[in-house]
Tab-separated table of C-alpha atoms in Angstrom:
chain	number	residue	atom	x	y	z
F	10	MET	CA	-21.497	-180.428	203.289
F	11	LYS	CA	-21.718	-183.646	201.270
F	12	LEU	CA	-22.610	-184.025	197.593
F	13	GLN	CA	-25.876	-185.750	198.447
F	14	GLU	CA	-26.845	-182.760	200.573
F	15	VAL	CA	-26.147	-180.433	197.638
F	16	ARG	CA	-28.189	-182.713	195.393
F	17	ASP	CA	-31.090	-182.830	197.861
F	18	GLU	CA	-31.131	-179.048	198.199
F	19	PHE	CA	-31.123	-178.523	194.436
F	20	ALA	CA	-33.913	-181.068	194.022
F	21	LYS	CA	-36.176	-178.753	196.029
F	22	TYR	CA	-36.103	-176.253	193.179
F	23	ILE	CA	-35.438	-178.142	189.928
F	24	ILE	CA	-35.788	-181.648	188.508
F	25	LEU	CA	-32.444	-183.469	188.532
F	26	LYS	CA	-33.345	-186.044	185.917
F	27	ASP	CA	-29.721	-186.729	185.046
F	28	PRO	CA	-27.796	-188.859	187.576
F	29	TRP	CA	-24.393	-187.240	187.035
F	30	ALA	CA	-24.831	-183.718	185.638
F	31	LEU	CA	-24.297	-182.067	189.032
F	32	ASP	CA	-21.276	-184.309	189.644
F	33	MET	CA	-19.791	-183.194	186.299
F	34	VAL	CA	-20.162	-179.508	187.119
F	35	LEU	CA	-18.558	-179.770	190.552
F	36	ALA	CA	-15.874	-182.243	189.427
F	37	THR	CA	-14.815	-179.861	186.664
F	38	VAL	CA	-14.095	-177.119	189.187
F	39	ILE	CA	-12.553	-179.363	191.848
F	40	GLY	CA	-10.406	-181.265	189.358
F	41	ASN	CA	-8.996	-178.134	187.795
F	42	ALA	CA	-8.346	-176.474	191.159
F	43	PHE	CA	-7.049	-179.289	193.357
F	44	ILE	CA	-5.982	-182.251	191.190
F	45	ASP	CA	-2.588	-181.996	189.526
F	46	ARG	CA	-3.493	-183.460	186.169
F	47	ASP	CA	-4.318	-182.114	182.729
F	48	PRO	CA	-7.145	-179.542	182.557
F	49	ILE	CA	-10.752	-180.700	182.449
F	50	TRP	CA	-12.843	-178.915	179.822
F	51	THR	CA	-16.497	-179.873	180.038
F	52	ALA	CA	-19.207	-179.012	177.537
F	53	LEU	CA	-22.567	-179.544	179.236
F	54	VAL	CA	-24.961	-180.195	176.362
F	55	ALA	CA	-28.742	-179.876	176.579
F	56	PRO	CA	-31.564	-178.278	174.579
F	57	SER	CA	-32.566	-174.686	175.183
F	58	SER	CA	-34.100	-174.406	178.695
F	59	GLY	CA	-32.633	-177.836	179.451
F	60	GLY	CA	-31.249	-176.876	182.888
F	61	LYS	CA	-27.562	-176.624	182.009
F	62	SER	CA	-27.173	-172.922	182.896
F	63	THR	CA	-29.066	-173.467	186.147
F	64	LEU	CA	-26.448	-176.021	187.238
F	65	ILE	CA	-23.512	-173.811	186.249
F	66	ALA	CA	-24.814	-170.486	187.617
F	67	PRO	CA	-24.096	-171.187	191.348
F	68	LEU	CA	-20.374	-171.463	190.524
F	69	VAL	CA	-20.429	-167.663	190.648
F	70	GLY	CA	-19.793	-167.989	194.384
F	71	LEU	CA	-16.323	-169.464	193.803
F	72	SER	CA	-13.493	-166.982	193.373
F	73	SER	CA	-11.559	-169.369	191.124
F	74	VAL	CA	-14.407	-169.429	188.553
F	75	HIS	CA	-14.597	-166.586	186.051
F	76	PHE	CA	-17.846	-166.203	184.120
F	77	VAL	CA	-17.610	-164.874	180.579
F	78	ASP	CA	-20.654	-163.922	178.509
F	79	ASP	CA	-18.776	-163.056	175.330
F	80	VAL	CA	-15.226	-162.988	174.006
F	81	THR	CA	-13.418	-161.538	171.018
F	82	GLU	CA	-10.062	-162.361	169.484
F	83	LYS	CA	-8.514	-159.856	171.925
F	84	THR	CA	-10.167	-161.011	175.143
F	85	PHE	CA	-7.609	-163.527	176.389
F	86	LEU	CA	-4.408	-161.569	175.673
F	87	SER	CA	-4.578	-158.042	174.267
F	88	GLY	CA	-1.641	-156.112	175.661
F	89	TYR	CA	-4.100	-153.388	176.712
F	90	LYS	CA	-3.294	-151.824	180.082
F	91	VAL	CA	-5.079	-149.470	182.452
F	92	LYS	CA	-2.774	-147.571	184.833
F	93	GLY	CA	-0.074	-150.102	184.063
F	94	LYS	CA	-2.264	-153.137	184.766
F	95	ASP	CA	-2.851	-155.692	182.033
F	96	MET	CA	-6.617	-156.031	181.532
F	97	SER	CA	-6.502	-159.253	179.490
F	98	LEU	CA	-8.665	-162.061	180.847
F	99	LEU	CA	-5.769	-164.500	181.313
F	100	SER	CA	-3.789	-161.883	183.231
F	101	LEU	CA	-6.767	-161.246	185.515
F	102	ILE	CA	-7.267	-164.983	186.135
F	103	GLY	CA	-3.593	-165.750	186.743
F	104	LYS	CA	-1.985	-169.176	186.525
F	105	ASN	CA	-4.947	-171.179	187.841
F	106	GLY	CA	-8.663	-170.811	187.414
F	107	VAL	CA	-11.779	-171.918	185.575
F	108	ILE	CA	-13.538	-170.072	182.749
F	109	ALA	CA	-17.314	-170.571	182.733
F	110	PHE	CA	-19.607	-169.917	179.791
F	111	SER	CA	-23.265	-170.009	180.801
F	112	ASP	CA	-24.093	-169.911	177.080
F	113	PHE	CA	-21.338	-171.045	174.735
F	114	THR	CA	-23.685	-170.312	171.825
F	115	SER	CA	-22.427	-166.726	171.937
F	116	ILE	CA	-19.071	-168.050	170.719
F	117	LEU	CA	-20.476	-170.540	168.244
F	118	SER	CA	-22.684	-167.908	166.586
F	119	LYS	CA	-19.807	-165.604	165.639
F	120	ASN	CA	-18.649	-165.253	162.051
F	121	PRO	CA	-16.363	-168.103	160.916
F	122	VAL	CA	-13.160	-166.018	161.021
F	123	SER	CA	-13.683	-164.741	164.570
F	124	ARG	CA	-14.899	-168.127	165.802
F	125	GLY	CA	-11.899	-169.880	164.300
F	126	GLU	CA	-9.438	-167.460	165.907
F	127	ILE	CA	-11.113	-167.756	169.322
F	128	LEU	CA	-11.169	-171.569	169.165
F	129	THR	CA	-7.494	-171.592	168.166
F	130	GLN	CA	-6.650	-169.457	171.188
F	131	LEU	CA	-8.686	-171.752	173.420
F	132	LYS	CA	-6.587	-174.698	172.232
F	133	LEU	CA	-3.423	-172.823	173.262
F	134	ILE	CA	-4.947	-172.029	176.656
F	135	TYR	CA	-5.797	-175.692	177.210
F	136	ASP	CA	-2.197	-176.602	176.380
F	137	GLY	CA	-1.052	-174.206	179.104
F	138	LYS	CA	0.868	-171.541	177.208
F	139	MET	CA	-0.014	-168.580	175.019
F	140	THR	CA	1.957	-165.654	173.583
F	141	LYS	CA	0.445	-162.849	171.530
F	142	HIS	CA	1.798	-159.706	169.879
F	143	THR	CA	-0.554	-156.849	168.940
F	144	GLY	CA	-0.296	-153.235	167.830
F	145	THR	CA	-0.827	-152.054	171.407
F	146	GLY	CA	1.714	-154.383	172.973
F	147	SER	CA	2.383	-158.021	173.663
F	148	GLY	CA	1.516	-160.541	176.309
F	149	ALA	CA	2.441	-164.012	177.469
F	150	TRP	CA	0.711	-166.429	179.806
F	151	ASP	CA	1.315	-169.915	181.144
F	152	GLY	CA	-0.642	-171.935	183.668
F	153	LYS	CA	-3.603	-174.295	183.979
F	154	ILE	CA	-7.078	-173.125	183.050
F	155	GLY	CA	-10.169	-175.288	183.310
F	156	LEU	CA	-13.343	-174.602	181.379
F	157	ILE	CA	-17.017	-175.423	181.713
F	158	ALA	CA	-19.480	-174.398	179.043
F	159	ALA	CA	-23.219	-174.795	178.681
F	160	SER	CA	-24.316	-175.309	175.105
F	161	THR	CA	-27.134	-176.544	172.927
F	162	PRO	CA	-26.441	-179.496	170.589
F	163	ASP	CA	-25.361	-176.931	167.973
F	164	ILE	CA	-21.877	-177.259	169.461
F	165	TYR	CA	-21.316	-180.498	167.528
F	166	SER	CA	-21.755	-179.021	164.066
F	167	GLN	CA	-20.101	-175.712	164.931
F	168	LEU	CA	-16.906	-177.348	166.223
F	169	GLU	CA	-16.748	-179.967	163.459
F	170	SER	CA	-14.425	-177.947	161.208
F	171	GLY	CA	-11.904	-177.281	163.980
F	172	ARG	CA	-11.589	-180.832	165.265
F	173	SER	CA	-8.771	-181.681	162.870
F	174	MET	CA	-6.514	-179.413	164.969
F	175	GLY	CA	-7.256	-181.408	168.110
F	176	GLU	CA	-10.412	-181.603	170.191
F	177	ARG	CA	-10.153	-180.241	173.738
F	178	PHE	CA	-13.696	-180.625	175.030
F	179	MET	CA	-15.172	-183.488	176.976
F	180	TYR	CA	-18.895	-183.627	176.304
F	181	TYR	CA	-21.702	-184.508	178.665
F	182	SER	CA	-25.226	-184.738	177.236
F	183	MET	CA	-27.828	-184.228	179.962
F	184	ASN	CA	-30.865	-186.480	180.373
F	185	GLN	CA	-34.023	-184.385	180.144
F	186	PRO	CA	-37.262	-184.452	182.157
F	187	THR	CA	-40.579	-184.444	180.326
F	188	ASP	CA	-42.482	-181.205	179.700
F	189	GLU	CA	-45.103	-182.395	182.165
F	190	GLU	CA	-42.490	-182.931	184.892
F	191	ILE	CA	-41.019	-179.480	184.309
F	192	ALA	CA	-44.424	-177.783	184.414
F	193	GLU	CA	-45.412	-179.596	187.598
F	194	LYS	CA	-42.152	-178.630	189.328
F	195	GLN	CA	-42.402	-174.997	188.287
F	196	ASN	CA	-45.970	-174.821	189.565
F	197	SER	CA	-44.853	-176.053	192.972
F	198	VAL	CA	-41.725	-173.871	193.259
F	199	ARG	CA	-42.212	-170.115	193.324
F	200	MET	CA	-38.609	-168.980	193.040
F	201	SER	CA	-36.795	-167.128	190.300
F	202	SER	CA	-33.632	-168.521	188.728
F	203	LYS	CA	-31.671	-165.747	190.413
F	204	ALA	CA	-33.038	-166.681	193.826
F	205	ILE	CA	-32.163	-170.347	193.282
F	206	THR	CA	-28.619	-169.356	192.311
F	207	GLU	CA	-28.257	-167.259	195.474
F	208	VAL	CA	-29.228	-170.255	197.609
F	209	MET	CA	-27.164	-172.848	195.755
F	210	LYS	CA	-23.950	-170.841	195.451
F	211	LEU	CA	-23.502	-171.106	199.214
F	212	HIS	CA	-23.895	-174.879	199.048
F	213	TYR	CA	-21.486	-175.139	196.100
F	214	LYS	CA	-18.848	-173.165	197.955
F	215	ASP	CA	-19.314	-175.075	201.203
F	216	TYR	CA	-18.964	-178.368	199.358
F	217	CYS	CA	-15.900	-177.345	197.316
F	218	VAL	CA	-14.110	-175.993	200.382
F	219	SER	CA	-14.842	-179.220	202.276
F	220	VAL	CA	-13.500	-181.379	199.438
F	221	ARG	CA	-10.426	-179.155	199.115
F	222	ASP	CA	-9.620	-179.613	202.807
F	223	PHE	CA	-10.155	-183.380	202.497
F	224	ILE	CA	-7.809	-183.612	199.490
F	225	THR	CA	-5.185	-181.581	201.342
F	226	GLU	CA	-5.263	-183.998	204.276
F	227	ASN	CA	-5.107	-187.198	202.188
F	228	ASP	CA	-3.135	-188.713	199.337
F	229	PHE	CA	-4.834	-188.906	195.943
F	230	SER	CA	-1.754	-189.366	193.785
F	231	PHE	CA	-2.998	-192.429	191.886
F	232	LEU	CA	-6.171	-194.068	190.705
F	233	ARG	CA	-7.387	-197.127	192.574
F	234	ILE	CA	-8.643	-198.822	189.439
F	235	THR	CA	-8.888	-202.441	188.321
F	236	PRO	CA	-7.572	-203.765	184.987
F	237	GLU	CA	-11.168	-204.403	183.896
F	238	GLN	CA	-12.112	-200.788	184.613
F	239	ARG	CA	-8.973	-199.579	182.833
F	240	ALA	CA	-10.007	-201.567	179.748
F	241	ARG	CA	-13.437	-199.893	179.833
F	242	ILE	CA	-11.795	-196.453	179.933
F	243	LYS	CA	-9.599	-197.360	176.953
F	244	ASN	CA	-12.632	-198.480	174.949
F	245	ALA	CA	-14.459	-195.287	175.907
F	246	ALA	CA	-11.547	-193.158	174.700
F	247	ILE	CA	-11.422	-195.065	171.405
F	248	PHE	CA	-15.150	-194.527	170.907
F	249	ALA	CA	-14.763	-190.811	171.711
F	250	VAL	CA	-11.974	-190.122	169.218
F	251	ASN	CA	-13.803	-192.077	166.515
F	252	GLY	CA	-16.932	-190.080	167.198
F	253	LYS	CA	-15.052	-186.769	167.155
F	254	ALA	CA	-13.034	-187.506	164.000
F	255	THR	CA	-13.204	-184.859	161.284
F	256	VAL	CA	-14.973	-186.410	158.308
F	257	HIS	CA	-15.278	-184.246	155.202
F	258	THR	CA	-18.245	-184.983	152.975
F	259	ASP	CA	-19.323	-183.781	149.561
F	260	HIS	CA	-21.908	-181.036	150.036
F	261	ARG	CA	-24.044	-182.418	147.190
F	262	THR	CA	-23.975	-186.196	147.726
F	263	GLY	CA	-23.227	-186.315	151.458
F	264	LYS	CA	-20.613	-189.013	150.831
F	265	VAL	CA	-17.143	-188.922	152.360
F	266	ASP	CA	-14.582	-187.471	149.945
F	267	GLU	CA	-11.459	-187.283	152.137
F	268	ILE	CA	-9.662	-189.661	154.486
F	269	PRO	CA	-11.004	-189.002	158.024
F	270	ASN	CA	-8.758	-186.978	160.320
F	271	LYS	CA	-8.821	-188.849	163.627
F	272	ALA	CA	-6.800	-187.978	166.724
F	273	SER	CA	-5.119	-190.522	168.957
F	274	ILE	CA	-6.728	-191.374	172.283
F	275	GLY	CA	-3.977	-189.694	174.322
F	276	ARG	CA	-5.695	-186.409	175.175
F	277	ASP	CA	-9.107	-187.973	175.867
F	278	ASN	CA	-7.514	-190.695	177.975
F	279	LYS	CA	-5.679	-188.119	180.106
F	280	MET	CA	-8.801	-186.006	180.568
F	281	PHE	CA	-10.809	-189.076	181.570
F	282	ASP	CA	-8.084	-189.915	184.103
F	283	ALA	CA	-8.185	-186.382	185.531
F	284	LEU	CA	-11.949	-186.589	185.912
F	285	LEU	CA	-11.767	-190.073	187.456
F	286	LEU	CA	-9.159	-189.051	190.013
F	287	THR	CA	-11.359	-186.099	190.964
F	288	LEU	CA	-14.405	-188.337	191.312
F	289	GLN	CA	-12.351	-190.768	193.403
F	290	ALA	CA	-11.522	-187.934	195.804
F	291	MET	CA	-15.136	-186.723	195.859
F	292	ASP	CA	-16.464	-190.231	196.589
F	293	ALA	CA	-13.815	-190.762	199.257
F	294	PHE	CA	-14.956	-187.550	200.926
F	295	GLU	CA	-18.611	-188.528	200.555
F	296	HIS	CA	-18.044	-191.801	202.416
F	297	ASP	CA	-15.253	-190.612	204.758
F	298	ASP	CA	-12.962	-193.261	203.267
F	299	PRO	CA	-9.625	-191.899	201.929
F	300	VAL	CA	-8.739	-195.247	200.314
F	301	ARG	CA	-12.067	-195.811	198.607
F	302	ASP	CA	-11.847	-197.532	195.227
F	303	ILE	CA	-13.187	-196.182	191.960
F	304	SER	CA	-16.697	-197.586	191.557
F	305	ASP	CA	-18.051	-199.100	188.359
F	306	ASP	CA	-20.670	-196.374	188.450
F	307	ARG	CA	-17.958	-193.750	187.903
F	308	ILE	CA	-16.611	-195.741	184.949
F	309	SER	CA	-20.138	-195.663	183.524
F	310	MET	CA	-20.084	-191.885	183.933
F	311	ILE	CA	-16.901	-191.710	181.831
F	312	GLU	CA	-18.513	-193.951	179.233
F	313	LYS	CA	-21.425	-191.543	179.038
F	314	CYS	CA	-18.986	-188.681	178.399
F	315	ALA	CA	-17.515	-190.689	175.524
F	316	TYR	CA	-20.980	-191.510	174.205
F	317	SER	CA	-21.847	-187.799	174.345
F	318	SER	CA	-18.971	-187.068	171.948
F	319	ILE	CA	-21.185	-187.793	168.955
F	320	THR	CA	-24.412	-186.096	167.919
F	321	ARG	CA	-27.771	-187.346	169.141
F	322	GLU	CA	-28.658	-188.390	165.564
F	323	ARG	CA	-25.587	-190.597	165.259
F	324	ARG	CA	-26.184	-192.006	168.747
F	325	LYS	CA	-29.749	-192.916	167.833
F	326	ILE	CA	-28.654	-194.557	164.564
F	327	LEU	CA	-26.053	-196.628	166.408
F	328	GLU	CA	-28.667	-197.693	168.961
F	329	VAL	CA	-31.088	-198.743	166.232
F	330	LEU	CA	-28.404	-200.874	164.575
F	331	ALA	CA	-27.082	-202.289	167.849
F	332	TYR	CA	-30.514	-203.493	168.948
F	333	ALA	CA	-31.703	-204.590	165.508
F	334	SER	CA	-33.232	-208.071	165.631
F	335	ASP	CA	-31.928	-208.751	162.115
F	336	GLN	CA	-28.137	-208.456	162.271
F	337	GLN	CA	-27.981	-208.819	158.475
F	338	GLY	CA	-28.373	-205.071	158.256
F	339	MET	CA	-31.010	-202.374	157.800
F	340	THR	CA	-31.625	-199.987	154.935
F	341	ALA	CA	-31.322	-196.249	155.565
F	342	SER	CA	-35.084	-195.931	155.049
F	343	ALA	CA	-35.782	-198.589	157.690
F	344	ILE	CA	-33.419	-196.887	160.151
F	345	GLY	CA	-35.079	-193.517	159.594
F	346	ALA	CA	-38.520	-194.973	160.247
F	347	GLN	CA	-37.624	-195.924	163.831
F	348	ASP	CA	-39.060	-194.051	166.802
F	349	GLY	CA	-36.954	-191.085	167.813
F	350	LEU	CA	-35.603	-190.432	164.316
F	351	GLY	CA	-38.312	-189.873	161.717
F	352	LEU	CA	-35.770	-188.914	159.045
F	353	ASP	CA	-35.829	-189.854	155.382
F	354	LYS	CA	-33.268	-192.005	153.586
F	355	GLN	CA	-31.129	-189.102	152.397
F	356	ALA	CA	-30.955	-187.511	155.856
F	357	ILE	CA	-30.012	-190.817	157.502
F	358	GLU	CA	-27.247	-191.467	154.965
F	359	LYS	CA	-25.778	-188.055	155.793
F	360	TYR	CA	-25.028	-189.443	159.267
F	361	LEU	CA	-24.224	-193.003	158.179
F	362	TRP	CA	-21.396	-192.165	155.794
F	363	PRO	CA	-19.190	-190.459	158.442
F	364	LEU	CA	-19.837	-193.358	160.852
F	365	HIS	CA	-18.851	-195.750	158.084
F	366	ALA	CA	-15.675	-193.778	157.322
F	367	VAL	CA	-14.330	-194.271	160.866
F	368	GLY	CA	-15.389	-197.923	161.067
F	369	MET	CA	-18.286	-197.554	163.497
F	370	VAL	CA	-20.775	-199.005	161.001
F	371	SER	CA	-20.386	-201.212	157.936
F	372	LYS	CA	-22.346	-201.569	154.719
F	373	LEU	CA	-23.520	-204.594	152.736
F	374	THR	CA	-23.394	-203.931	149.009
F	375	THR	CA	-25.191	-207.040	147.770
F	376	GLY	CA	-28.774	-206.287	146.823
F	377	ALA	CA	-30.248	-203.305	148.682
F	378	HIS	CA	-27.627	-201.324	150.597
F	379	LYS	CA	-27.903	-202.343	154.236
F	380	TRP	CA	-26.053	-200.974	157.234
F	381	TYR	CA	-24.932	-202.824	160.343
F	382	ILE	CA	-22.402	-202.707	163.192
F	383	LYS	CA	-19.645	-205.161	162.383
F	384	ASP	CA	-17.316	-204.443	165.304
F	385	GLU	CA	-18.554	-206.252	168.409
F	386	HIS	CA	-16.744	-203.839	170.758
F	387	THR	CA	-18.717	-200.952	169.265
F	388	ARG	CA	-21.990	-202.882	169.463
F	389	GLU	CA	-21.423	-203.879	173.087
F	390	PHE	CA	-20.387	-200.343	174.048
F	391	VAL	CA	-23.477	-198.797	172.453
F	392	MET	CA	-25.822	-201.341	174.040
F	393	LYS	CA	-24.270	-200.983	177.496
F	394	VAL	CA	-24.033	-197.200	177.609
F	395	SER	CA	-27.470	-196.605	176.134
F	396	LYS	CA	-28.869	-198.732	178.980
F	397	ASP	CA	-26.657	-197.238	181.684
F	398	VAL	CA	-27.092	-193.530	180.988
F	399	MET	CA	-30.399	-193.478	182.865
F	400	ALA	CA	-29.249	-195.628	185.769
F	401	PHE	CA	-28.977	-194.125	189.248
F	402	THR	CA	-26.826	-195.937	191.779
F	403	ASN	CA	-27.317	-196.937	195.373
F	404	ALA	CA	-23.886	-195.498	196.221
F	405	GLN	CA	-25.242	-191.989	195.578
F	406	GLY	CA	-28.408	-192.564	197.579
F	407	LEU	CA	-30.551	-192.928	194.486
F	408	GLU	CA	-32.163	-195.862	192.721
F	409	ILE	CA	-30.411	-199.233	192.707
F	410	ASN	CA	-29.098	-200.541	189.400
F	411	GLU	CA	-30.837	-203.661	188.210
F	412	ASN	CA	-29.839	-206.244	185.647
F	413	GLU	CA	-32.158	-207.594	182.975
F	414	ASP	CA	-33.652	-210.044	185.460
F	415	GLY	CA	-34.562	-207.264	187.866
F	416	GLU	CA	-31.891	-208.283	190.374
F	417	GLU	CA	-29.850	-205.727	192.274
F	418	THR	CA	-26.242	-205.432	191.116
F	419	ASP	CA	-23.122	-204.057	192.709
F	420	SER	CA	-19.668	-203.073	191.463
F	421	GLY	CA	-18.293	-206.584	191.909
F	422	ASP	CA	-14.839	-207.649	192.965
F	423	PRO	CA	-12.535	-204.618	193.045
F	424	GLY	CA	-9.761	-206.835	191.734
F	425	LYS	CA	-6.121	-205.897	191.519
F	426	TYR	CA	-5.256	-202.209	191.412
F	427	ASP	CA	-3.703	-200.999	188.215
F	428	ASP	CA	-1.745	-198.331	190.096
F	429	ASP	CA	1.808	-198.832	188.817
F	430	GLU	CA	1.145	-196.496	185.935
F	431	TYR	CA	-0.024	-193.737	188.274
F	432	GLY	CA	2.434	-193.872	191.147
F	433	ASP	CA	4.910	-191.377	189.691
F	434	ASP	CA	5.614	-188.098	191.462
F	435	GLN	CA	4.406	-186.089	188.473
F	436	TYR	CA	0.826	-186.954	189.427
F	437	LYS	CA	0.933	-185.850	193.063
F	438	VAL	CA	-1.864	-183.509	194.086
F	439	ASP	CA	-1.009	-179.816	194.200
F	440	LYS	CA	-1.999	-179.075	197.782
F	441	SER	CA	-0.651	-175.527	197.746
F	442	PHE	CA	-3.380	-174.079	195.511
F	443	ASP	CA	-6.089	-172.651	197.703
F	444	GLY	CA	-8.449	-170.681	195.493
F	445	VAL	CA	-12.096	-171.586	195.831
């Protein structure tokens, strides 16, 4: 079972408008199970009824994936035992596994105290070690747990306050079909969501088992990546940490009143590497080529993850400024009047000030206050990714990328591998883990 076959089967029942959403779901599971790198925690972001839960639901057929509808502060480690057996979730999962939330909103909607405690525990789980003492006993766990969560865009505002302690999620914002496309597809497909899940879970399992066997038989201990691609990953990580920085603003004026709390790129860079190595293995399996290079298309996928780290409002504002014909700046009112925003001056400034605080936008103070993107790296990144997020590639059997002149493009010269950094034994694939 190849990925394209899984994609083709799913396309019989739903509209796969996004080129990489299915890849993200499967790569999250495969990377956490079979690639010996840091955990991959993916937040699949889409509006309500945006298809995110439909893509995650078939993972129920994999024994290494554990679906959770709700958690409390005592879910992960409680010390509670039944007939001598610890009933805590981490004890039931063991050292390796993936936690799946088909609706992470159930966590985000909790009261601030409970939500904060749960998110703190999740950070410890990501880091691979947790110890807890309660009135009914104590418990300790260590291992590697992956996570995939479906969420509405509310996740951005709900996690804002906890980002100063270190962000663990990698975001992926799904491209959406039109209402007309959805209605037309639903009229032609007479299957319930449950029935679709029952069909697709067999394909998910078949594919994951096939990739596992392929990884076991081949060596994926380093990334086959060019220096140019490595530079793109670095820029993506920088954009992600800037976008996820904690920026405190005055509740009355909306202006920044504290120095932004921004993490280093280390954690994001490692998670991007883990995802890339997984995608390298998946593409190698897809084309029966164990030494296949990382394609530029996969780098674009990482760039989209980085771009998804900031809210849709901030993304739209950056796009407006990046494509502005007058690079002398735009007023907040002019930005808000653009298609896709429709927000007034005060609402736009609420998003501009945090972007300004981390250096993603600048402000002219002479005359009317005008905003612009001063840093060329930021401008180029925004322009490139906003164009690429809708692009399907010929390598996946979809549409061919085209440049501005309408000419077909390819990934170019693979160049010299930047593999020295990734040849160490600590990155060898764990071929002993066998849970699918």
